[in-house]
Amino acid sequence: MKITIIGTGYVGLVTGTTFAEIGHDVMCVDNDAHKVEGLRKLQMPIYEEGIEEIVVRNVKAGRLHFSTSIKEGTEFSEVIFIAVGTPLGHDGAANMSYVERVGREVAQNMKSYRLLVEKSTVIVNTNEYIKRTMNKYLKESIPFDIASNPEFLREGTAIKDAFSPDRIVVGVESEHAAALLREIYEPIVKSGKCEYLEMDIASAELTKHAANSFLAMKISFINAVSRICELTGADIKQVAYGMGLDKRIGHHFLNAGVGYGGSCFPKDVDAFVHMGDELGYSLDLLKEVQRINVKQKEHIMRKLQQEMWVIEDKTIAIWGLAFKPGTDDIRESPSLFFVPRLLEKKAHLRLWDPIAVAKFEQAHPGLKYFDTPLECAEGADAVLILTEWPQVKEVDLKKLRSTMKCPIIIDGRNVFEPGIMAKHGFTYHSVGRRPVLHPGAR
Ligand code: UGA
C-alpha cells in the first residue's frame, strides 16, 4: 500500500522506515531540504540503533522515497501520516503551527479522498481543528477522514518498539479509515502479540498524553520516595524492587535519578497541564510531578555543592550528555541544566559522552570533550554521572581512583553499588541511598 509520512524526525523516520520494511511503498516528506538531500544519499539525520540498515535496504528496494514537497506527498498516496513536531510554545501550550500547515497544504493539493492520520503527539480534539482547517482550504468538496494513531516508541529502542509494540492505538470515525489503517498494520499485528485497539479519535489522542504523563508521574513518585529514603536511611533500590514485585506496580520506570528529560515527557506533561487549565480542571497532580522533576536536579546540584564547598576553580568531569543511553538526543537533558550552572560558578569542565558530543557542542562550543570516561576524569576533583551509559558501569574503579585528584563521585543515576565504592576508597553520593563518606577524602 502507498503511504506518505510528513515529518522525518525520530517518529516520522522510524514509522516510514518500518512501514517500508513490512512491504509498503513509502514517501517521507520534510521541509528541511538538507535533511532530505542527506537521506537520499543514505545519511541518517539521527542516531538510532538499527535504522540505517533498514533505510538503506528499503531505499535500494525502491520502497522508501524522500521529498521536500507536501504537494508531491499528497499526490503520492491516499493515506498521509502527520509526524511533524509539536514543540512547546511560550505560553506552555503545544505549538500546533506545523500540524496546521500540513492540514492546510494537503487540503490545497488533494484532488480525491485522503485520510490524514495524526502521529504527532497532540492535545485531545486536535482532529476537530484539522477538520476545520481542511474544510476552509479545500478548493472543492472532496471527502476526507482524520484519524489518530499515537506513537509510543522510545528513543534508543525505537526500531524494536516499532516492530513489536505493546499496543497499536487507532482512533477513527469511519469504516473506510479503519479499514485502511488495519491494512497498513496487518503485518505487524499478525507477526506479534500486540493488541490492536480501535476507539474514537478523542480517546486515542488522550491515551497518548495520559500514558506519557503517567510514566512521568511514576518517575517523580520514585524520586520523591528517594528523598524520604535519604532522610531516613532507607535504600531506594531495595524499596523500588520491593514495590515492583507487585504486578499491579511493576518494575519499569521506578529508577530514581536526576529526573526525566528528553523531547517527550517534559513537553507532554507541560502541554497536558496547560490543557487542563484551559479546560478548567487543574491537573495539580501533574504540577507536582513537574515540580519534583525540577527539584531533583537542584537537589543533586546541592549534593555536589556541599561536597565541593567551593566550586570555583574545581575540575568537574561530567559523564553523559544525552538525556538517556542509546541516543544522541540532548533535548531537555540534565546536562543542559548542570553545564551552564557549573560554568557560571567558574568550574573547569571535562565532558564525556559516547555519541551526543556533536549535538552538545552546538549548544556549548569551546568546552573540553574526551573520548573515554577515564580520560575525562583525569585530574578531576569530582565526577558527576548524568547518563547511565554501559561504558560508565564498565569503568575500572581502581584506575578511576588513581586518575582523579579527589575520589568524589556524584552519581545521578545510581550506577554503582555504595559498598563497592566504599571498598575502592571513593566518597560516593547517589540518589536515595546512604552516602559513602570516605575519611581520606574529607
Ligand atoms: C517516552 C515514552 O517512554 C515513549 O513511550 C513515548 O513514545 C515517547 O516518550 C514519546 O512520546 O515520543 P523517550 O522520551 O524516548 O520515550 O524516553 P524514556 O525511555 O521514556 O525516558 C524518558 C526519561 O525518563 C529519560 O530522561 C530517562 O532517563 C527517565 N527515566 C526513565 C527515569 O529517570 N527513570 C526511569 O525509571 C525511567
XYZ file of C-alpha atoms and ligand atoms in Angstrom:
479
model
C 0.000 0.000 0.000
C 1.207 3.552 -0.706
C 1.784 5.727 2.398
C 3.015 9.304 2.869
C 4.692 10.421 6.095
C 5.107 14.161 6.649
C 7.970 14.977 9.030
C 11.149 12.908 9.236
C 12.134 13.390 12.876
C 12.518 10.380 15.176
C 8.855 9.412 14.894
C 8.392 10.075 11.176
C 11.589 8.434 10.003
C 11.176 5.354 12.190
C 7.496 4.986 11.214
C 8.202 5.422 7.491
C 11.110 3.007 7.610
C 9.065 0.410 9.492
C 6.187 0.667 7.025
C 8.612 0.218 4.103
C 10.209 -2.788 5.796
C 6.838 -4.531 6.155
C 6.235 -4.120 2.428
C 4.519 -0.759 1.916
C 5.607 1.871 -0.593
C 6.515 4.935 1.485
C 7.262 8.576 0.757
C 8.783 10.572 3.635
C 8.377 14.339 3.291
C 10.297 17.001 5.199
C 10.651 20.739 4.547
C 14.329 20.589 5.583
C 15.977 20.244 2.160
C 19.368 19.494 3.703
C 17.902 16.583 5.662
C 16.083 15.201 2.618
C 19.207 15.526 0.483
C 21.192 13.642 3.179
C 18.591 10.878 3.392
C 18.653 10.438 -0.373
C 22.413 9.907 -0.011
C 21.631 7.450 2.842
C 22.960 9.786 5.558
C 20.948 9.449 8.799
C 19.829 12.723 10.454
C 19.522 10.960 13.860
C 21.345 8.271 15.774
C 19.056 5.308 16.338
C 20.337 1.761 16.580
C 19.424 -0.328 13.531
C 17.761 2.410 11.484
C 20.492 2.947 8.902
C 20.488 -0.669 7.773
C 16.713 -0.666 7.243
C 16.696 2.693 5.455
C 19.460 1.545 3.089
C 17.711 -1.764 2.375
C 14.367 -0.139 1.610
C 15.722 2.750 -0.463
C 17.625 0.216 -2.568
C 14.471 -1.909 -2.895
C 12.605 1.179 -4.149
C 10.108 1.128 -1.260
C 11.313 4.283 0.529
C 11.428 7.717 -1.124
C 12.156 11.199 0.213
C 10.725 14.556 -0.839
C 10.511 18.159 0.347
C 7.074 18.688 -1.201
C 3.776 18.201 0.618
C 2.124 18.516 -2.799
C 4.111 15.517 -4.032
C 3.334 13.640 -0.812
C -0.381 14.394 -1.174
C -0.422 13.130 -4.744
C 1.596 10.018 -3.819
C -0.894 8.285 -1.572
C -4.393 8.128 -0.125
C -3.073 7.875 3.448
C -0.966 10.684 4.895
C 0.575 10.458 8.361
C 1.360 13.733 10.155
C 4.593 13.263 12.115
C 5.760 16.867 12.433
C 6.933 18.416 15.715
C 4.572 19.854 18.316
C 7.120 21.808 20.387
C 6.161 23.719 23.489
C 5.129 27.321 22.802
C 5.992 30.286 25.036
C 2.639 30.035 26.804
C 3.157 26.391 27.875
C 0.780 25.103 25.203
C 1.931 22.789 22.413
C 2.694 24.726 19.235
C 0.362 23.349 16.575
C 1.555 25.530 13.705
C 3.363 22.665 11.909
C 0.344 20.373 12.184
C -1.949 23.158 10.972
C 0.300 23.830 7.992
C 0.192 20.183 6.925
C -3.637 20.179 7.112
C -3.761 23.369 5.073
C -1.343 22.237 2.366
C -2.880 18.792 1.996
C -6.321 20.402 1.565
C -4.963 22.768 -1.087
C -3.353 19.939 -3.047
C -5.704 16.952 -2.762
C -7.857 16.007 -5.733
C -9.600 12.938 -4.302
C -10.261 11.261 -0.907
C -7.432 11.440 1.619
C -7.028 10.036 5.135
C -4.921 12.248 7.428
C -3.525 10.365 10.395
C -2.213 12.251 13.441
C 1.003 10.512 14.542
C 2.455 13.569 16.271
C 1.550 13.908 19.945
C -1.380 16.312 20.016
C -3.836 17.708 22.504
C -7.178 15.946 22.663
C -9.615 17.172 19.992
C -6.871 18.459 17.678
C -8.632 16.404 14.994
C -11.539 18.876 15.124
C -9.182 21.766 14.361
C -7.550 19.857 11.483
C -11.011 19.145 10.063
C -11.965 22.829 10.282
C -8.702 23.851 8.600
C -9.143 21.310 5.809
C -12.705 22.431 5.148
C -11.547 26.038 4.943
C -8.758 25.360 2.440
C -10.334 22.675 0.232
C -10.941 24.116 -3.238
C -13.994 21.924 -3.815
C -15.980 19.452 -1.760
C -13.700 16.401 -1.604
C -14.254 13.732 1.057
C -11.572 13.139 3.679
C -11.116 11.478 7.066
C -8.991 12.273 10.075
C -7.639 9.527 12.315
C -5.400 9.413 15.354
C -2.620 6.858 15.673
C -0.350 7.955 18.528
C 3.207 6.690 18.621
C 4.597 5.015 21.736
C 8.168 4.244 20.636
C 11.136 5.172 22.804
C 14.337 6.722 21.501
C 17.201 4.259 21.634
C 14.886 1.259 21.182
C 12.655 2.800 18.526
C 13.124 0.132 15.867
C 12.411 -2.711 18.266
C 9.391 -0.812 19.644
C 8.049 -0.144 16.140
C 8.142 -3.809 15.103
C 6.843 -5.205 18.385
C 4.796 -2.530 20.171
C 2.817 -3.278 23.341
C -0.240 -1.958 21.537
C -1.314 -0.070 18.432
C -3.938 2.577 19.167
C -6.101 3.837 16.364
C -8.822 6.499 16.659
C -11.247 6.544 13.736
C -14.726 7.698 12.855
C -15.385 5.970 9.537
C -15.232 2.331 8.478
C -13.140 3.274 5.433
C -10.448 4.936 7.602
C -10.484 1.961 9.961
C -10.046 -0.481 7.065
C -7.099 1.481 5.609
C -5.267 1.533 8.944
C -5.989 -2.158 9.584
C -4.442 -2.983 6.215
C -1.337 -0.900 6.980
C -0.717 -2.553 10.346
C -1.772 -6.079 9.389
C 1.799 -7.469 9.001
C 2.821 -6.193 12.480
C -0.371 -7.340 14.185
C -0.117 -10.749 12.511
C 3.521 -11.318 13.431
C 3.462 -10.059 17.010
C 1.446 -10.411 20.135
C 0.457 -6.749 20.263
C -3.097 -5.586 20.865
C -4.708 -3.578 18.076
C -7.166 -1.102 19.589
C -9.771 0.849 17.663
C -11.513 3.682 19.502
C -12.917 7.145 18.897
C -10.433 9.837 17.874
C -10.514 11.919 21.082
C -9.853 8.813 23.203
C -6.874 7.857 21.034
C -5.426 11.372 21.273
C -5.897 11.385 25.029
C -4.399 7.890 25.501
C -1.005 9.194 24.394
C -0.886 12.221 26.698
C -2.264 10.231 29.607
C 0.297 7.431 29.094
C 3.301 9.784 28.952
C 2.047 11.773 31.956
C 1.532 8.573 33.953
C 5.076 7.395 33.204
C 6.478 10.810 34.182
C 4.421 10.582 37.376
C 5.943 7.176 38.155
C 9.433 8.675 37.858
C 8.611 11.707 40.009
C 6.945 9.434 42.562
C 10.023 7.264 42.955
C 12.214 10.389 43.084
C 10.032 11.749 45.903
C 10.350 8.432 47.766
C 14.133 8.635 47.226
C 14.167 11.907 49.184
C 12.403 10.170 52.086
C 14.970 7.353 51.844
C 17.776 9.892 52.182
C 16.128 11.374 55.262
C 15.537 8.017 56.948
C 18.455 5.823 55.904
C 16.335 3.536 53.708
C 17.643 2.384 50.316
C 15.591 3.381 47.247
C 16.784 0.439 45.146
C 15.505 -2.028 47.720
C 12.279 -0.093 48.188
C 11.661 0.113 44.411
C 12.392 -3.579 43.975
C 10.011 -4.472 46.781
C 7.312 -2.250 45.266
C 7.842 -3.509 41.729
C 7.259 -7.153 42.620
C 3.612 -6.251 42.999
C 2.385 -6.949 39.450
C -0.011 -4.014 39.672
C 3.012 -1.708 40.058
C 5.748 -3.497 38.041
C 9.474 -2.776 37.948
C 9.501 -0.415 34.952
C 10.114 3.305 35.425
C 10.989 3.023 39.097
C 14.629 4.055 38.724
C 15.247 7.086 40.900
C 17.706 9.568 39.465
C 18.336 13.086 38.279
C 14.837 13.363 36.780
C 13.233 12.736 33.421
C 14.300 14.598 30.274
C 14.034 14.165 26.525
C 11.805 15.628 23.874
C 8.613 13.996 25.151
C 7.923 13.804 28.899
C 8.749 17.429 29.824
C 6.877 18.809 26.813
C 3.926 16.453 27.034
C 3.354 16.919 30.756
C 3.565 20.709 30.293
C 1.081 20.608 27.405
C -1.273 18.326 29.331
C -1.201 20.591 32.371
C -1.824 23.626 30.177
C -4.760 21.878 28.506
C -6.265 21.030 31.914
C -6.024 24.699 32.938
C -7.677 25.770 29.690
C -10.488 23.282 30.225
C -10.985 24.492 33.780
C -9.592 21.398 35.528
C -6.269 21.997 37.209
C -4.110 18.871 36.961
C -2.434 19.566 40.317
C -1.106 16.019 40.488
C 0.944 16.653 37.336
C 2.001 20.113 38.523
C 3.653 18.331 41.455
C 5.250 15.855 39.029
C 6.823 18.816 37.184
C 7.950 20.435 40.436
C 9.595 17.251 41.744
C 11.414 16.843 38.441
C 12.974 20.312 38.675
C 13.762 19.931 42.398
C 15.546 16.648 41.754
C 18.162 18.343 39.571
C 18.577 21.142 42.116
C 18.969 18.524 44.863
C 21.802 16.762 43.008
C 23.437 20.119 42.377
C 23.267 20.770 46.121
C 24.992 17.450 46.849
C 27.843 18.464 44.550
C 27.989 21.943 46.024
C 28.070 20.641 49.613
C 30.759 18.098 48.830
C 32.937 20.647 46.980
C 32.220 23.528 49.383
C 33.609 25.932 46.752
C 33.044 25.047 43.097
C 35.143 27.860 41.638
C 38.353 26.516 40.103
C 37.399 22.884 40.709
C 37.722 20.424 37.844
C 34.492 18.542 37.349
C 34.117 15.635 34.949
C 30.630 15.056 33.586
C 29.795 11.588 32.312
C 26.786 11.610 29.998
C 25.304 14.450 27.936
C 22.425 12.599 26.225
C 19.102 12.545 28.079
C 19.360 8.753 28.295
C 21.606 5.990 26.948
C 21.218 4.778 23.364
C 20.571 8.185 21.818
C 22.464 11.328 20.813
C 19.428 13.439 21.741
C 20.191 16.166 24.280
C 16.777 17.847 24.337
C 15.794 18.633 27.961
C 18.795 16.596 29.053
C 20.008 17.062 32.649
C 23.410 18.034 31.187
C 21.805 21.234 29.862
C 20.850 22.096 33.437
C 24.221 21.336 35.071
C 26.748 22.581 32.494
C 25.656 26.255 32.390
C 25.280 26.412 36.185
C 28.713 24.908 36.808
C 30.273 27.236 34.232
C 28.607 30.154 35.966
C 30.214 29.000 39.211
C 33.571 29.000 37.351
C 34.207 25.254 37.410
C 36.611 23.726 34.871
C 34.515 21.185 32.992
C 35.640 17.977 31.296
C 32.859 16.260 29.352
C 32.303 12.778 28.006
C 29.510 11.107 26.063
C 29.904 8.297 23.512
C 27.606 9.820 20.846
C 25.984 13.084 21.942
C 29.089 15.302 21.840
C 28.456 16.725 18.348
C 24.957 17.885 19.313
C 26.098 19.192 22.694
C 28.984 21.123 21.131
C 26.484 23.080 19.033
C 24.846 24.312 22.254
C 28.116 24.702 24.200
C 31.060 25.298 21.853
C 34.585 25.595 23.178
C 34.344 23.092 26.045
C 36.687 20.154 26.608
C 35.414 16.780 25.405
C 37.132 13.412 25.946
C 36.913 10.003 24.287
C 36.549 7.799 27.363
C 35.181 8.232 30.897
C 38.651 7.585 32.338
C 40.357 10.247 30.198
C 37.562 12.631 31.124
C 38.104 12.014 34.851
C 41.855 12.704 34.734
C 42.788 15.222 37.430
C 39.133 15.808 38.372
C 38.008 16.961 41.812
C 34.706 15.188 41.217
C 32.856 13.107 38.639
C 29.167 13.849 38.044
C 27.221 10.988 36.398
C 24.193 12.139 34.381
C 23.572 9.280 31.909
C 23.822 5.586 32.728
C 25.742 4.563 29.599
C 27.049 0.942 29.702
C 30.621 2.362 29.448
C 30.110 4.005 32.858
C 29.236 0.700 34.503
C 32.348 -0.881 32.934
C 34.852 1.715 34.231
C 37.863 0.251 36.050
C 37.322 1.751 39.510
C 40.921 1.222 40.559
C 42.183 3.237 37.590
C 39.482 5.840 38.171
C 40.528 6.263 41.801
C 44.150 6.827 40.797
C 43.461 9.189 37.896
C 41.270 11.606 39.871
C 42.638 14.416 42.005
C 39.961 13.736 44.607
C 37.960 10.480 44.569
C 34.497 12.046 44.686
C 31.585 10.696 42.650
C 28.130 12.273 42.474
C 26.010 9.637 40.788
C 22.723 10.979 39.411
C 21.763 7.561 38.011
C 22.635 5.095 40.802
C 25.039 3.238 38.527
C 27.386 1.898 41.196
C 26.903 0.000 44.450
C 27.815 2.071 47.524
C 29.584 -0.919 49.173
C 31.920 -1.339 46.197
C 32.617 2.393 46.039
C 33.499 2.343 49.754
C 35.910 -0.532 49.181
C 37.671 1.453 46.447
C 38.031 4.490 48.680
C 35.554 6.831 46.970
C 33.343 9.443 48.527
C 30.124 8.490 46.795
C 26.789 10.320 46.708
C 23.907 8.761 44.822
C 20.110 9.103 44.828
C 18.006 7.759 47.701
C 20.859 5.762 49.222
C 23.226 6.384 52.082
C 26.319 8.330 51.008
C 29.759 6.787 51.306
C 31.912 9.331 53.085
C 35.491 8.210 52.798
C 37.510 9.675 55.657
C 40.588 10.102 53.442
C 38.620 12.375 51.137
C 37.334 14.629 53.902
C 8.936 8.372 26.027
C 7.952 7.210 26.238
O 8.583 6.194 27.023
C 7.524 6.601 24.885
O 6.561 5.576 25.101
C 6.904 7.723 24.037
O 6.531 7.236 22.749
C 7.927 8.835 23.847
O 8.312 9.344 25.165
C 7.277 9.923 23.036
O 6.299 10.497 23.495
O 7.676 10.111 21.872
P 11.570 8.593 25.474
O 11.398 10.059 25.736
O 12.295 8.156 24.248
O 10.123 7.860 25.404
O 12.380 8.003 26.706
P 12.084 7.131 28.017
O 12.835 5.871 27.937
O 10.646 7.027 28.302
O 12.789 8.047 29.145
C 12.358 9.377 29.411
C 13.130 9.970 30.565
O 12.790 9.333 31.792
C 14.642 9.844 30.441
O 15.229 11.064 30.836
C 15.004 8.749 31.437
O 16.303 8.893 31.952
C 13.953 8.994 32.513
N 13.679 7.799 33.349
C 13.103 6.703 32.800
C 13.983 7.817 34.696
O 14.505 8.819 35.229
N 13.692 6.717 35.461
C 13.122 5.610 34.944
O 12.871 4.649 35.710
C 12.818 5.592 33.576
